[in-house]
């Protein structure tokens, strides 16, 4: 049995680059019904195409969801749903944070070269140097690192894809009683 597990584990990490991770907590249910607030150094709006281009210190807030980056394109579809694409710059990745619906404050944080938020499906896609972490206060717990991470904000479910077999998807799952040390960013 041990030999099969070791062989399966080897093939899992090297041959199957897709990992599905699910946690038992959920995002704040009130986030869906919140206004989306946009701020940036510069904004260009086109009311005909319902396209908004934001540049410089972009900050997008929808309830407990906060997405930051250097540039963003916001498109409103005919049904009124938002599609938001945010990119970072050479010095800083695009980032997001969302509070979870738990008795004590807990958050999911993530970064990537590009973040795409689709309001209709309530999903985020983090692409390029992507990672997510679960946070309680300043202590980091569970962590997921991959080339691309799809995150369902409503049910807090992840799908991570590694595009390079030599650079597999990695995760760190904290024990029930985690140590007092903080996790380092191990991209």
Short mmCIF file of C-alpha atoms in Angstrom, two decimals:
data_model
loop_
_atom_site.label_atom_id
_atom_site.label_comp_id
_atom_site.label_asym_id
_atom_site.label_seq_id
_atom_site.Cartn_x
_atom_site.Cartn_y
_atom_site.Cartn_z
CA UNK A 1 0.00 0.00 0.00
CA UNK A 2 2.81 2.43 0.81
CA UNK A 3 4.49 1.85 -2.54
CA UNK A 4 1.24 2.58 -4.41
CA UNK A 5 0.72 5.78 -2.46
CA UNK A 6 4.26 6.97 -3.17
CA UNK A 7 3.84 6.16 -6.87
CA UNK A 8 0.43 7.87 -6.98
CA UNK A 9 1.83 10.90 -5.19
CA UNK A 10 4.71 11.10 -7.68
CA UNK A 11 2.35 10.99 -10.66
CA UNK A 12 -0.07 13.41 -9.00
CA UNK A 13 2.57 16.12 -8.59
CA UNK A 14 4.33 15.56 -11.91
CA UNK A 15 1.73 14.25 -14.35
CA UNK A 16 -1.56 15.69 -13.12
CA UNK A 17 -1.19 19.46 -12.76
CA UNK A 18 -4.76 20.14 -11.59
CA UNK A 19 -5.60 20.34 -7.89
CA UNK A 20 -8.97 21.03 -6.36
CA UNK A 21 -8.92 22.41 -2.82
CA UNK A 22 -12.08 23.14 -0.85
CA UNK A 23 -12.49 24.64 2.62
CA UNK A 24 -15.59 24.38 4.85
CA UNK A 25 -16.11 28.13 5.29
CA UNK A 26 -17.88 30.54 2.95
CA UNK A 27 -17.43 34.11 1.78
CA UNK A 28 -19.62 36.88 3.15
CA UNK A 29 -23.01 36.43 1.54
CA UNK A 30 -23.62 40.17 1.62
CA UNK A 31 -20.77 40.86 -0.85
CA UNK A 32 -22.99 39.99 -3.83
CA UNK A 33 -25.48 42.77 -3.05
CA UNK A 34 -22.94 45.55 -2.54
CA UNK A 35 -22.09 48.46 -4.83
CA UNK A 36 -18.77 48.30 -6.66
CA UNK A 37 -16.60 51.30 -5.82
CA UNK A 38 -13.81 52.22 -8.25
CA UNK A 39 -10.89 54.55 -7.59
CA UNK A 40 -7.67 55.24 -9.52
CA UNK A 41 -5.31 58.03 -10.55
CA UNK A 42 -7.01 58.24 -13.96
CA UNK A 43 -10.33 56.95 -15.30
CA UNK A 44 -11.78 56.86 -18.81
CA UNK A 45 -15.48 55.97 -19.18
CA UNK A 46 -17.46 55.04 -22.26
CA UNK A 47 -21.17 54.93 -21.43
CA UNK A 48 -22.07 53.57 -24.89
CA UNK A 49 -19.90 50.44 -24.58
CA UNK A 50 -20.16 50.35 -20.77
CA UNK A 51 -16.37 50.13 -20.55
CA UNK A 52 -14.29 51.76 -17.83
CA UNK A 53 -10.50 51.95 -18.00
CA UNK A 54 -8.70 52.76 -14.77
CA UNK A 55 -4.96 53.43 -14.51
CA UNK A 56 -2.63 54.10 -11.60
CA UNK A 57 -3.28 52.94 -8.02
CA UNK A 58 -6.46 51.07 -8.93
CA UNK A 59 -8.63 50.14 -5.96
CA UNK A 60 -11.90 48.24 -6.49
CA UNK A 61 -14.15 47.47 -3.50
CA UNK A 62 -17.32 45.36 -3.47
CA UNK A 63 -18.35 44.62 0.13
CA UNK A 64 -15.43 42.81 1.75
CA UNK A 65 -13.79 42.13 -1.64
CA UNK A 66 -10.87 44.47 -2.38
CA UNK A 67 -8.93 44.19 -5.66
CA UNK A 68 -5.86 46.37 -6.30
CA UNK A 69 -3.52 46.84 -9.22
CA UNK A 70 -1.94 49.26 -11.65
CA UNK A 71 -4.54 49.05 -14.44
CA UNK A 72 -8.10 47.75 -14.71
CA UNK A 73 -10.74 47.34 -17.38
CA UNK A 74 -14.33 47.10 -16.14
CA UNK A 75 -17.02 46.00 -18.59
CA UNK A 76 -20.73 45.92 -17.75
CA UNK A 77 -22.59 43.29 -19.79
CA UNK A 78 -26.17 43.85 -21.08
CA UNK A 79 -27.57 42.05 -17.99
CA UNK A 80 -25.70 44.50 -15.70
CA UNK A 81 -22.99 42.09 -14.51
CA UNK A 82 -19.41 43.29 -14.21
CA UNK A 83 -16.30 41.75 -15.70
CA UNK A 84 -13.20 43.25 -14.13
CA UNK A 85 -9.63 42.65 -15.33
CA UNK A 86 -6.84 44.01 -13.11
CA UNK A 87 -3.11 43.81 -13.78
CA UNK A 88 -0.14 44.69 -11.64
CA UNK A 89 3.08 46.32 -12.75
CA UNK A 90 6.72 45.23 -12.84
CA UNK A 91 7.14 46.03 -9.14
CA UNK A 92 3.88 44.74 -7.66
CA UNK A 93 1.37 42.01 -8.55
CA UNK A 94 -2.38 42.61 -8.71
CA UNK A 95 -3.99 41.58 -5.39
CA UNK A 96 -7.33 40.74 -3.82
CA UNK A 97 -8.70 40.18 -0.31
CA UNK A 98 -12.06 38.84 0.83
CA UNK A 99 -13.47 38.28 4.31
CA UNK A 100 -14.97 34.87 5.07
CA UNK A 101 -18.28 34.30 6.82
CA UNK A 102 -16.83 33.02 10.12
CA UNK A 103 -17.38 33.97 13.80
CA UNK A 104 -13.83 35.35 14.11
CA UNK A 105 -12.42 37.44 11.24
CA UNK A 106 -10.75 35.28 8.61
CA UNK A 107 -9.67 36.32 5.12
CA UNK A 108 -8.54 34.95 1.76
CA UNK A 109 -5.76 36.96 0.13
CA UNK A 110 -4.29 36.41 -3.31
CA UNK A 111 -1.98 37.86 -5.91
CA UNK A 112 -1.19 37.34 -9.58
CA UNK A 113 0.11 39.13 -12.65
CA UNK A 114 -3.54 39.35 -13.74
CA UNK A 115 -6.81 39.04 -11.81
CA UNK A 116 -10.09 38.57 -13.65
CA UNK A 117 -13.35 38.89 -11.68
CA UNK A 118 -16.64 37.78 -13.21
CA UNK A 119 -19.60 38.98 -11.10
CA UNK A 120 -22.19 36.80 -12.87
CA UNK A 121 -20.42 33.62 -11.74
CA UNK A 122 -18.88 35.26 -8.63
CA UNK A 123 -15.45 33.91 -9.61
CA UNK A 124 -11.89 35.16 -9.68
CA UNK A 125 -9.11 33.97 -11.94
CA UNK A 126 -5.55 34.70 -10.81
CA UNK A 127 -2.98 34.14 -13.53
CA UNK A 128 0.82 34.30 -13.59
CA UNK A 129 2.74 34.01 -10.30
CA UNK A 130 -0.59 33.26 -8.66
CA UNK A 131 -1.12 32.36 -5.03
CA UNK A 132 -3.84 32.47 -2.38
CA UNK A 133 -3.57 32.26 1.40
CA UNK A 134 -6.06 31.99 4.23
CA UNK A 135 -5.36 34.51 7.00
CA UNK A 136 -6.49 34.90 10.62
CA UNK A 137 -5.29 38.30 11.74
CA UNK A 138 -1.65 38.55 10.65
CA UNK A 139 -1.04 34.77 10.78
CA UNK A 140 -1.06 32.99 7.43
CA UNK A 141 -2.43 29.45 7.33
CA UNK A 142 -3.38 27.48 4.19
CA UNK A 143 -1.56 28.49 1.03
CA UNK A 144 -1.90 27.56 -2.66
CA UNK A 145 0.70 28.48 -5.33
CA UNK A 146 0.25 27.84 -9.06
CA UNK A 147 0.49 29.31 -12.54
CA UNK A 148 -3.27 29.83 -12.55
CA UNK A 149 -5.88 29.69 -9.78
CA UNK A 150 -9.63 29.78 -10.32
CA UNK A 151 -11.44 30.83 -7.14
CA UNK A 152 -15.19 30.67 -6.56
CA UNK A 153 -15.79 33.49 -4.07
CA UNK A 154 -19.22 32.31 -2.94
CA UNK A 155 -18.38 28.74 -1.97
CA UNK A 156 -14.63 29.29 -1.53
CA UNK A 157 -13.50 26.54 -3.85
CA UNK A 158 -10.22 26.58 -5.77
CA UNK A 159 -8.95 24.96 -8.92
CA UNK A 160 -5.22 25.35 -9.50
CA UNK A 161 -3.46 24.58 -12.77
CA UNK A 162 0.28 24.30 -13.31
CA UNK A 163 1.25 24.85 -16.94
CA UNK A 164 4.81 23.62 -16.44
CA UNK A 165 5.36 20.01 -15.31
CA UNK A 166 8.64 21.07 -13.66
CA UNK A 167 6.87 23.77 -11.65
CA UNK A 168 3.95 21.90 -10.00
CA UNK A 169 1.04 23.36 -8.09
CA UNK A 170 1.97 23.56 -4.41
CA UNK A 171 -0.08 23.92 -1.27
CA UNK A 172 0.51 24.16 2.45
CA UNK A 173 -2.30 23.07 4.76
CA UNK A 174 -2.01 24.28 8.34
CA UNK A 175 -2.57 21.83 11.19
CA UNK A 176 -5.60 22.22 13.46
CA UNK A 177 -3.44 24.04 16.04
CA UNK A 178 -0.97 25.88 13.78
CA UNK A 179 2.45 26.92 15.06
CA UNK A 180 2.94 30.57 15.94
CA UNK A 181 5.32 31.24 13.03
CA UNK A 182 4.17 32.95 9.87
CA UNK A 183 4.41 31.28 6.46
CA UNK A 184 6.92 32.79 4.10
CA UNK A 185 6.01 33.52 0.50
CA UNK A 186 7.56 30.50 -1.23
CA UNK A 187 6.76 31.11 -4.87
#
